[in-house]
C-alpha cells in the first residue's frame, strides 16, 4: 500500500531557529502533498498544498514566508518553520495520495514540534 | 457554521455495545466522504470510505444521506481497541479534504 514517511517525529528547538520537516512518499510518486497542523483536541487544519515543481498553495491565514514549502521531487516535500516561536509548537502532519482517484489519503506519522 | 460538524464526545461505552456517530456537512457539492481514526498523538488512518449505498467492513458500517447532508458510522460489538477519536472527512469538488473536529470514543471493560 501507499506509504508516507515523515521525519523527524519529534523536535525541540529554541525560539528564533528554523526547523525542517521532511515528507517522503516511499512507494509512489506524489505530485501533490498536503501539510496540516493539529492543536491538542482539535481537528487537522490544512496549511498548504505542496505541488511538485511549482509554488505551494497556502491557505488563508498561513504565512508563506514563515512556513516554507519545497516540493523538489515527486517523492519529497519539505516544510521549514522559520524563526520558530513557542506558538508554532504543534503537531505537523503531511499526507499524499498516489493519484486523485485514490481516495485513501495516506498520512505521515507526524512531527511534534516544541519551541522553547 | 462549521463545514463539517461532529459531536466531540467523549462517548463512554461498555465493551460489546453498539455505538453510532453522526456527522453533518454544509457543502452540498461535496463529492466524497470518509471516516478516519486517530489514536492519541498519532496520525489519522483511513477507516473507511462512505458510499451512497452504504458500506460495511466487519463491525463497522458507514452510511451517507446526501439529502440531509449527514454521514454516520456504526460500530458493533465494540472492543477496547476501538477507543480512539473518529474523524469525519469530506472531500470538496477541488479534492480538498475538510475535516471534522472528531468524536472521542472510550470503550470501558
PDB file of C-alpha atoms in Angstrom:
ATOM      1  CA  UNK A   1       0.000   0.000   0.000  1.00  0.00           C
ATOM      2  CA  UNK A   2       0.920   3.658  -0.205  1.00  0.00           C
ATOM      3  CA  UNK A   3       3.425   4.644   2.451  1.00  0.00           C
ATOM      4  CA  UNK A   4       4.319   8.162   3.500  1.00  0.00           C
ATOM      5  CA  UNK A   5       7.330   8.673   5.707  1.00  0.00           C
ATOM      6  CA  UNK A   6       7.715  11.810   7.794  1.00  0.00           C
ATOM      7  CA  UNK A   7      10.801  12.860   9.676  1.00  0.00           C
ATOM      8  CA  UNK A   8      11.584  13.825  12.375  1.00  0.00           C
ATOM      9  CA  UNK A   9       8.845  12.524  14.640  1.00  0.00           C
ATOM     10  CA  UNK A  10       9.753  14.881  17.446  1.00  0.00           C
ATOM     11  CA  UNK A  11      11.825  18.021  17.590  1.00  0.00           C
ATOM     12  CA  UNK A  12      12.543  20.571  20.265  1.00  0.00           C
ATOM     13  CA  UNK A  13      14.103  23.805  19.169  1.00  0.00           C
ATOM     14  CA  UNK A  14      14.891  27.215  20.570  1.00  0.00           C
ATOM     15  CA  UNK A  15      12.924  30.306  19.669  1.00  0.00           C
ATOM     16  CA  UNK A  16      14.288  32.002  16.608  1.00  0.00           C
ATOM     17  CA  UNK A  17      15.719  28.904  14.997  1.00  0.00           C
ATOM     18  CA  UNK A  18      14.380  27.104  11.929  1.00  0.00           C
ATOM     19  CA  UNK A  19      13.170  23.543  11.704  1.00  0.00           C
ATOM     20  CA  UNK A  20      12.834  21.421   8.588  1.00  0.00           C
ATOM     21  CA  UNK A  21      10.325  18.588   8.354  1.00  0.00           C
ATOM     22  CA  UNK A  22      10.524  16.046   5.549  1.00  0.00           C
ATOM     23  CA  UNK A  23       7.708  14.094   3.974  1.00  0.00           C
ATOM     24  CA  UNK A  24       8.517  11.278   1.570  1.00  0.00           C
ATOM     25  CA  UNK A  25       6.281   9.028  -0.471  1.00  0.00           C
ATOM     26  CA  UNK A  26       8.089   5.704  -0.365  1.00  0.00           C
ATOM     27  CA  UNK A  27       6.360   3.574  -2.944  1.00  0.00           C
ATOM     28  CA  UNK A  28       4.592   6.032  -5.182  1.00  0.00           C
ATOM     29  CA  UNK A  29       5.083   9.374  -6.821  1.00  0.00           C
ATOM     30  CA  UNK A  30       3.159  12.255  -5.348  1.00  0.00           C
ATOM     31  CA  UNK A  31       2.677  15.331  -7.484  1.00  0.00           C
ATOM     32  CA  UNK A  32       0.701  16.817  -4.633  1.00  0.00           C
ATOM     33  CA  UNK A  33       1.268  16.620  -0.912  1.00  0.00           C
ATOM     34  CA  UNK A  34      -0.639  18.324   1.848  1.00  0.00           C
ATOM     35  CA  UNK A  35       0.655  19.842   5.049  1.00  0.00           C
ATOM     36  CA  UNK A  36      -1.554  20.048   8.124  1.00  0.00           C
ATOM     37  CA  UNK A  37      -1.128  21.184  11.671  1.00  0.00           C
ATOM     38  CA  UNK A  38      -3.151  19.988  14.589  1.00  0.00           C
ATOM     39  CA  UNK A  39      -3.541  21.558  18.009  1.00  0.00           C
ATOM     40  CA  UNK A  40      -4.446  19.394  21.005  1.00  0.00           C
ATOM     41  CA  UNK A  41      -8.016  18.134  20.845  1.00  0.00           C
ATOM     42  CA  UNK A  42      -8.592  19.993  17.613  1.00  0.00           C
ATOM     43  CA  UNK A  43      -9.096  18.900  14.057  1.00  0.00           C
ATOM     44  CA  UNK A  44      -6.472  18.933  11.378  1.00  0.00           C
ATOM     45  CA  UNK A  45      -6.047  22.300   9.736  1.00  0.00           C
ATOM     46  CA  UNK A  46      -4.784  22.369   6.185  1.00  0.00           C
ATOM     47  CA  UNK A  47      -1.835  24.732   5.939  1.00  0.00           C
ATOM     48  CA  UNK A  48      -0.815  24.368   2.348  1.00  0.00           C
ATOM     49  CA  UNK A  49      -0.847  22.202  -0.718  1.00  0.00           C
ATOM     50  CA  UNK A  50       2.597  21.340  -1.980  1.00  0.00           C
ATOM     51  CA  UNK A  51       2.902  20.967  -5.745  1.00  0.00           C
ATOM     52  CA  UNK A  52       5.891  19.275  -7.324  1.00  0.00           C
ATOM     53  CA  UNK A  53       7.930  21.701  -9.367  1.00  0.00           C
ATOM     54  CA  UNK A  54       5.877  24.745  -8.537  1.00  0.00           C
ATOM     55  CA  UNK A  55       4.966  27.024  -5.672  1.00  0.00           C
ATOM     56  CA  UNK A  56       2.881  25.775  -2.824  1.00  0.00           C
ATOM     57  CA  UNK A  57      -0.672  26.961  -2.382  1.00  0.00           C
ATOM     58  CA  UNK A  58      -1.202  28.346   1.099  1.00  0.00           C
ATOM     59  CA  UNK A  59      -4.454  28.514   2.979  1.00  0.00           C
ATOM     60  CA  UNK A  60      -5.752  31.830   4.167  1.00  0.00           C
ATOM     61  CA  UNK A  61      -4.017  32.990   7.304  1.00  0.00           C
ATOM     62  CA  UNK A  62      -0.919  30.833   6.840  1.00  0.00           C
ATOM     63  CA  UNK A  63       2.256  32.868   6.407  1.00  0.00           C
ATOM     64  CA  UNK A  64       4.149  31.571   3.401  1.00  0.00           C
ATOM     65  CA  UNK A  65       7.358  33.277   4.475  1.00  0.00           C
ATOM     66  CA  UNK A  66       7.207  31.571   7.832  1.00  0.00           C
ATOM     67  CA  UNK A  67       6.237  28.121   6.626  1.00  0.00           C
ATOM     68  CA  UNK A  68       8.437  27.457   3.626  1.00  0.00           C
ATOM     69  CA  UNK A  69       7.442  24.527   1.481  1.00  0.00           C
ATOM     70  CA  UNK A  70       9.629  22.929  -1.125  1.00  0.00           C
ATOM     71  CA  UNK A  71       8.490  20.055  -3.328  1.00  0.00           C
ATOM     72  CA  UNK A  72      11.575  19.470  -5.427  1.00  0.00           C
ATOM     73  CA  UNK A  73      10.837  15.909  -6.496  1.00  0.00           C
ATOM     74  CA  UNK A  74       7.913  13.578  -6.916  1.00  0.00           C
ATOM     75  CA  UNK A  75       8.727  11.823  -3.657  1.00  0.00           C
ATOM     76  CA  UNK A  76       9.823  14.574  -1.310  1.00  0.00           C
ATOM     77  CA  UNK A  77       8.221  17.659   0.152  1.00  0.00           C
ATOM     78  CA  UNK A  78       9.725  19.687   2.983  1.00  0.00           C
ATOM     79  CA  UNK A  79       8.187  22.150   5.386  1.00  0.00           C
ATOM     80  CA  UNK A  80      10.546  24.595   7.085  1.00  0.00           C
ATOM     81  CA  UNK A  81       9.276  26.533  10.063  1.00  0.00           C
ATOM     82  CA  UNK A  82      11.428  29.651  10.069  1.00  0.00           C
ATOM     83  CA  UNK A  83      12.217  31.792  13.096  1.00  0.00           C
ATOM     84  CA  UNK A  84      10.144  29.496  15.246  1.00  0.00           C
ATOM     85  CA  UNK A  85       8.170  30.851  18.194  1.00  0.00           C
ATOM     86  CA  UNK A  86       6.522  28.971  21.066  1.00  0.00           C
ATOM     87  CA  UNK A  87       3.125  29.463  19.427  1.00  0.00           C
ATOM     88  CA  UNK A  88       4.386  27.403  16.479  1.00  0.00           C
ATOM     89  CA  UNK A  89       4.526  24.387  18.775  1.00  0.00           C
ATOM     90  CA  UNK A  90       2.104  21.908  17.287  1.00  0.00           C
ATOM     91  CA  UNK A  91       1.692  18.563  15.575  1.00  0.00           C
ATOM     92  CA  UNK A  92       2.519  18.827  11.877  1.00  0.00           C
ATOM     93  CA  UNK A  93       1.347  16.094   9.513  1.00  0.00           C
ATOM     94  CA  UNK A  94       1.775  15.567   5.804  1.00  0.00           C
ATOM     95  CA  UNK A  95      -0.343  13.459   3.519  1.00  0.00           C
ATOM     96  CA  UNK A  96      -0.355  12.292  -0.063  1.00  0.00           C
ATOM     97  CA  UNK A  97      -2.201  10.002  -2.391  1.00  0.00           C
ATOM     98  CA  UNK A  98      -0.861   8.036  -5.376  1.00  0.00           C
ATOM     99  CA  UNK A  99      -3.444   9.664  -7.629  1.00  0.00           C
ATOM    100  CA  UNK A 100      -6.549  11.818  -7.444  1.00  0.00           C
ATOM    101  CA  UNK A 101      -8.848   8.898  -7.883  1.00  0.00           C
ATOM    102  CA  UNK A 102      -7.395   7.102  -4.911  1.00  0.00           C
ATOM    103  CA  UNK A 103      -9.441   8.490  -2.106  1.00  0.00           C
ATOM    104  CA  UNK A 104      -7.467   6.864   0.629  1.00  0.00           C
ATOM    105  CA  UNK A 105      -5.066   9.569   1.608  1.00  0.00           C
ATOM    106  CA  UNK A 106      -2.095   8.283   3.499  1.00  0.00           C
ATOM    107  CA  UNK A 107      -0.596  10.306   6.285  1.00  0.00           C
ATOM    108  CA  UNK A 108       2.912  10.585   7.553  1.00  0.00           C
ATOM    109  CA  UNK A 109       3.386   9.756  11.207  1.00  0.00           C
ATOM    110  CA  UNK A 110       3.529  13.430  12.117  1.00  0.00           C
ATOM    111  CA  UNK A 111       6.106  15.696  13.700  1.00  0.00           C
ATOM    112  CA  UNK A 112       5.610  17.044  17.171  1.00  0.00           C
ATOM    113  CA  UNK A 113       7.350  20.408  17.307  1.00  0.00           C
ATOM    114  CA  UNK A 114       8.061  22.081  20.607  1.00  0.00           C
ATOM    115  CA  UNK A 115       9.598  25.544  20.564  1.00  0.00           C
ATOM    116  CA  UNK A 116      11.151  26.629  23.833  1.00  0.00           C
TER     117      UNK A 116
ATOM    118  CA  UNK B   1     -21.368  27.336  10.845  1.00  0.00           C
ATOM    119  CA  UNK B   2     -18.569  24.781  10.565  1.00  0.00           C
ATOM    120  CA  UNK B   3     -18.241  22.978   7.263  1.00  0.00           C
ATOM    121  CA  UNK B   4     -18.093  19.576   8.926  1.00  0.00           C
ATOM    122  CA  UNK B   5     -19.626  19.131  12.364  1.00  0.00           C
ATOM    123  CA  UNK B   6     -19.299  16.286  14.800  1.00  0.00           C
ATOM    124  CA  UNK B   7     -20.275  15.736  18.401  1.00  0.00           C
ATOM    125  CA  UNK B   8     -16.923  15.964  20.223  1.00  0.00           C
ATOM    126  CA  UNK B   9     -17.980  13.448  22.879  1.00  0.00           C
ATOM    127  CA  UNK B  10     -16.461  11.727  24.683  1.00  0.00           C
ATOM    128  CA  UNK B  11     -18.685   8.734  24.238  1.00  0.00           C
ATOM    129  CA  UNK B  12     -18.149   6.329  27.128  1.00  0.00           C
ATOM    130  CA  UNK B  13     -19.366   2.930  26.031  1.00  0.00           C
ATOM    131  CA  UNK B  14     -19.117  -0.517  27.654  1.00  0.00           C
ATOM    132  CA  UNK B  15     -17.257  -3.181  25.767  1.00  0.00           C
ATOM    133  CA  UNK B  16     -19.535  -5.135  23.467  1.00  0.00           C
ATOM    134  CA  UNK B  17     -22.025  -2.331  22.996  1.00  0.00           C
ATOM    135  CA  UNK B  18     -23.017  -0.711  19.732  1.00  0.00           C
ATOM    136  CA  UNK B  19     -22.148   2.931  19.211  1.00  0.00           C
ATOM    137  CA  UNK B  20     -23.088   5.352  16.455  1.00  0.00           C
ATOM    138  CA  UNK B  21     -21.571   8.644  15.390  1.00  0.00           C
ATOM    139  CA  UNK B  22     -23.106  11.240  13.147  1.00  0.00           C
ATOM    140  CA  UNK B  23     -21.510  13.986  11.139  1.00  0.00           C
ATOM    141  CA  UNK B  24     -23.095  16.782   9.147  1.00  0.00           C
ATOM    142  CA  UNK B  25     -21.578  18.757   6.305  1.00  0.00           C
ATOM    143  CA  UNK B  26     -22.573  22.075   4.832  1.00  0.00           C
ATOM    144  CA  UNK B  27     -21.389  21.909   1.228  1.00  0.00           C
ATOM    145  CA  UNK B  28     -23.915  20.081  -0.887  1.00  0.00           C
ATOM    146  CA  UNK B  29     -21.343  19.826  -3.701  1.00  0.00           C
ATOM    147  CA  UNK B  30     -19.100  17.597  -1.597  1.00  0.00           C
ATOM    148  CA  UNK B  31     -18.237  14.520  -3.549  1.00  0.00           C
ATOM    149  CA  UNK B  32     -16.518  12.005  -1.313  1.00  0.00           C
ATOM    150  CA  UNK B  33     -16.748  11.097   2.329  1.00  0.00           C
ATOM    151  CA  UNK B  34     -14.557   9.217   4.751  1.00  0.00           C
ATOM    152  CA  UNK B  35     -14.158   8.152   8.317  1.00  0.00           C
ATOM    153  CA  UNK B  36     -10.665   8.307   9.765  1.00  0.00           C
ATOM    154  CA  UNK B  37      -9.484   7.035  13.094  1.00  0.00           C
ATOM    155  CA  UNK B  38      -6.854   8.839  15.123  1.00  0.00           C
ATOM    156  CA  UNK B  39      -5.181   7.454  18.205  1.00  0.00           C
ATOM    157  CA  UNK B  40      -3.753   9.824  20.771  1.00  0.00           C
ATOM    158  CA  UNK B  41      -0.644  11.588  19.446  1.00  0.00           C
ATOM    159  CA  UNK B  42      -0.720   9.581  16.228  1.00  0.00           C
ATOM    160  CA  UNK B  43      -1.539  10.352  12.630  1.00  0.00           C
ATOM    161  CA  UNK B  44      -5.062   9.771  11.263  1.00  0.00           C
ATOM    162  CA  UNK B  45      -5.642   6.494   9.490  1.00  0.00           C
ATOM    163  CA  UNK B  46      -8.359   5.801   6.980  1.00  0.00           C
ATOM    164  CA  UNK B  47     -11.052   3.631   8.500  1.00  0.00           C
ATOM    165  CA  UNK B  48     -13.408   3.506   5.557  1.00  0.00           C
ATOM    166  CA  UNK B  49     -14.820   5.457   2.677  1.00  0.00           C
ATOM    167  CA  UNK B  50     -18.533   6.192   2.744  1.00  0.00           C
ATOM    168  CA  UNK B  51     -20.656   5.391  -0.267  1.00  0.00           C
ATOM    169  CA  UNK B  52     -24.184   6.471  -1.088  1.00  0.00           C
ATOM    170  CA  UNK B  53     -25.397   2.892  -0.943  1.00  0.00           C
ATOM    171  CA  UNK B  54     -23.851   2.433   2.483  1.00  0.00           C
ATOM    172  CA  UNK B  55     -20.994   0.090   3.147  1.00  0.00           C
ATOM    173  CA  UNK B  56     -19.901  -2.342   5.777  1.00  0.00           C
ATOM    174  CA  UNK B  57     -16.487  -3.564   6.849  1.00  0.00           C
ATOM    175  CA  UNK B  58     -16.672  -6.144   9.599  1.00  0.00           C
ATOM    176  CA  UNK B  59     -18.086  -4.482  12.684  1.00  0.00           C
ATOM    177  CA  UNK B  60     -18.161  -1.078  11.038  1.00  0.00           C
ATOM    178  CA  UNK B  61     -20.989   0.297   8.929  1.00  0.00           C
ATOM    179  CA  UNK B  62     -20.997   3.683   7.241  1.00  0.00           C
ATOM    180  CA  UNK B  63     -23.995   5.462   5.777  1.00  0.00           C
ATOM    181  CA  UNK B  64     -24.377   8.594   3.705  1.00  0.00           C
ATOM    182  CA  UNK B  65     -27.537  10.665   3.436  1.00  0.00           C
ATOM    183  CA  UNK B  66     -26.961  13.277   0.749  1.00  0.00           C
ATOM    184  CA  UNK B  67     -30.412  14.808   1.072  1.00  0.00           C
ATOM    185  CA  UNK B  68     -29.863  15.570   4.750  1.00  0.00           C
ATOM    186  CA  UNK B  69     -26.121  16.020   4.337  1.00  0.00           C
ATOM    187  CA  UNK B  70     -25.040  13.715   7.067  1.00  0.00           C
ATOM    188  CA  UNK B  71     -22.779  10.726   7.426  1.00  0.00           C
ATOM    189  CA  UNK B  72     -22.911   8.065  10.079  1.00  0.00           C
ATOM    190  CA  UNK B  73     -20.609   5.417  11.460  1.00  0.00           C
ATOM    191  CA  UNK B  74     -21.871   2.433  13.409  1.00  0.00           C
ATOM    192  CA  UNK B  75     -19.571   0.216  15.426  1.00  0.00           C
ATOM    193  CA  UNK B  76     -20.999  -3.084  16.626  1.00  0.00           C
ATOM    194  CA  UNK B  77     -19.635  -5.324  19.370  1.00  0.00           C
ATOM    195  CA  UNK B  78     -17.177  -2.615  20.390  1.00  0.00           C
ATOM    196  CA  UNK B  79     -13.704  -3.626  21.537  1.00  0.00           C
ATOM    197  CA  UNK B  80     -11.339  -1.904  23.916  1.00  0.00           C
ATOM    198  CA  UNK B  81      -9.072  -1.283  20.939  1.00  0.00           C
ATOM    199  CA  UNK B  82     -11.788   0.790  19.286  1.00  0.00           C
ATOM    200  CA  UNK B  83     -11.047   3.597  21.756  1.00  0.00           C
ATOM    201  CA  UNK B  84      -9.844   6.493  19.615  1.00  0.00           C
ATOM    202  CA  UNK B  85     -11.008   9.709  18.024  1.00  0.00           C
ATOM    203  CA  UNK B  86     -13.108   9.249  14.906  1.00  0.00           C
ATOM    204  CA  UNK B  87     -12.811  11.950  12.308  1.00  0.00           C
ATOM    205  CA  UNK B  88     -15.415  12.657   9.670  1.00  0.00           C
ATOM    206  CA  UNK B  89     -13.844  13.908   6.460  1.00  0.00           C
ATOM    207  CA  UNK B  90     -15.463  15.386   3.383  1.00  0.00           C
ATOM    208  CA  UNK B  91     -13.776  15.961   0.055  1.00  0.00           C
ATOM    209  CA  UNK B  92     -14.915  19.006  -1.856  1.00  0.00           C
ATOM    210  CA  UNK B  93     -15.029  19.474  -5.607  1.00  0.00           C
ATOM    211  CA  UNK B  94     -11.402  20.684  -5.560  1.00  0.00           C
ATOM    212  CA  UNK B  95     -10.267  17.398  -3.993  1.00  0.00           C
ATOM    213  CA  UNK B  96      -9.557  19.181  -0.741  1.00  0.00           C
ATOM    214  CA  UNK B  97     -10.272  17.327   2.477  1.00  0.00           C
ATOM    215  CA  UNK B  98     -12.403  19.138   5.034  1.00  0.00           C
ATOM    216  CA  UNK B  99     -12.043  17.669   8.498  1.00  0.00           C
ATOM    217  CA  UNK B 100     -14.455  17.455  11.368  1.00  0.00           C
ATOM    218  CA  UNK B 101     -13.047  18.046  14.839  1.00  0.00           C
ATOM    219  CA  UNK B 102     -13.517  14.393  15.728  1.00  0.00           C
ATOM    220  CA  UNK B 103     -15.556  12.374  18.195  1.00  0.00           C
ATOM    221  CA  UNK B 104     -13.726  10.762  21.058  1.00  0.00           C
ATOM    222  CA  UNK B 105     -14.745   7.212  21.874  1.00  0.00           C
ATOM    223  CA  UNK B 106     -13.794   5.466  25.110  1.00  0.00           C
ATOM    224  CA  UNK B 107     -14.597   1.784  25.418  1.00  0.00           C
ATOM    225  CA  UNK B 108     -14.709   0.574  29.001  1.00  0.00           C
ATOM    226  CA  UNK B 109     -14.251  -3.029  30.143  1.00  0.00           C
TER     227      UNK B 109
END
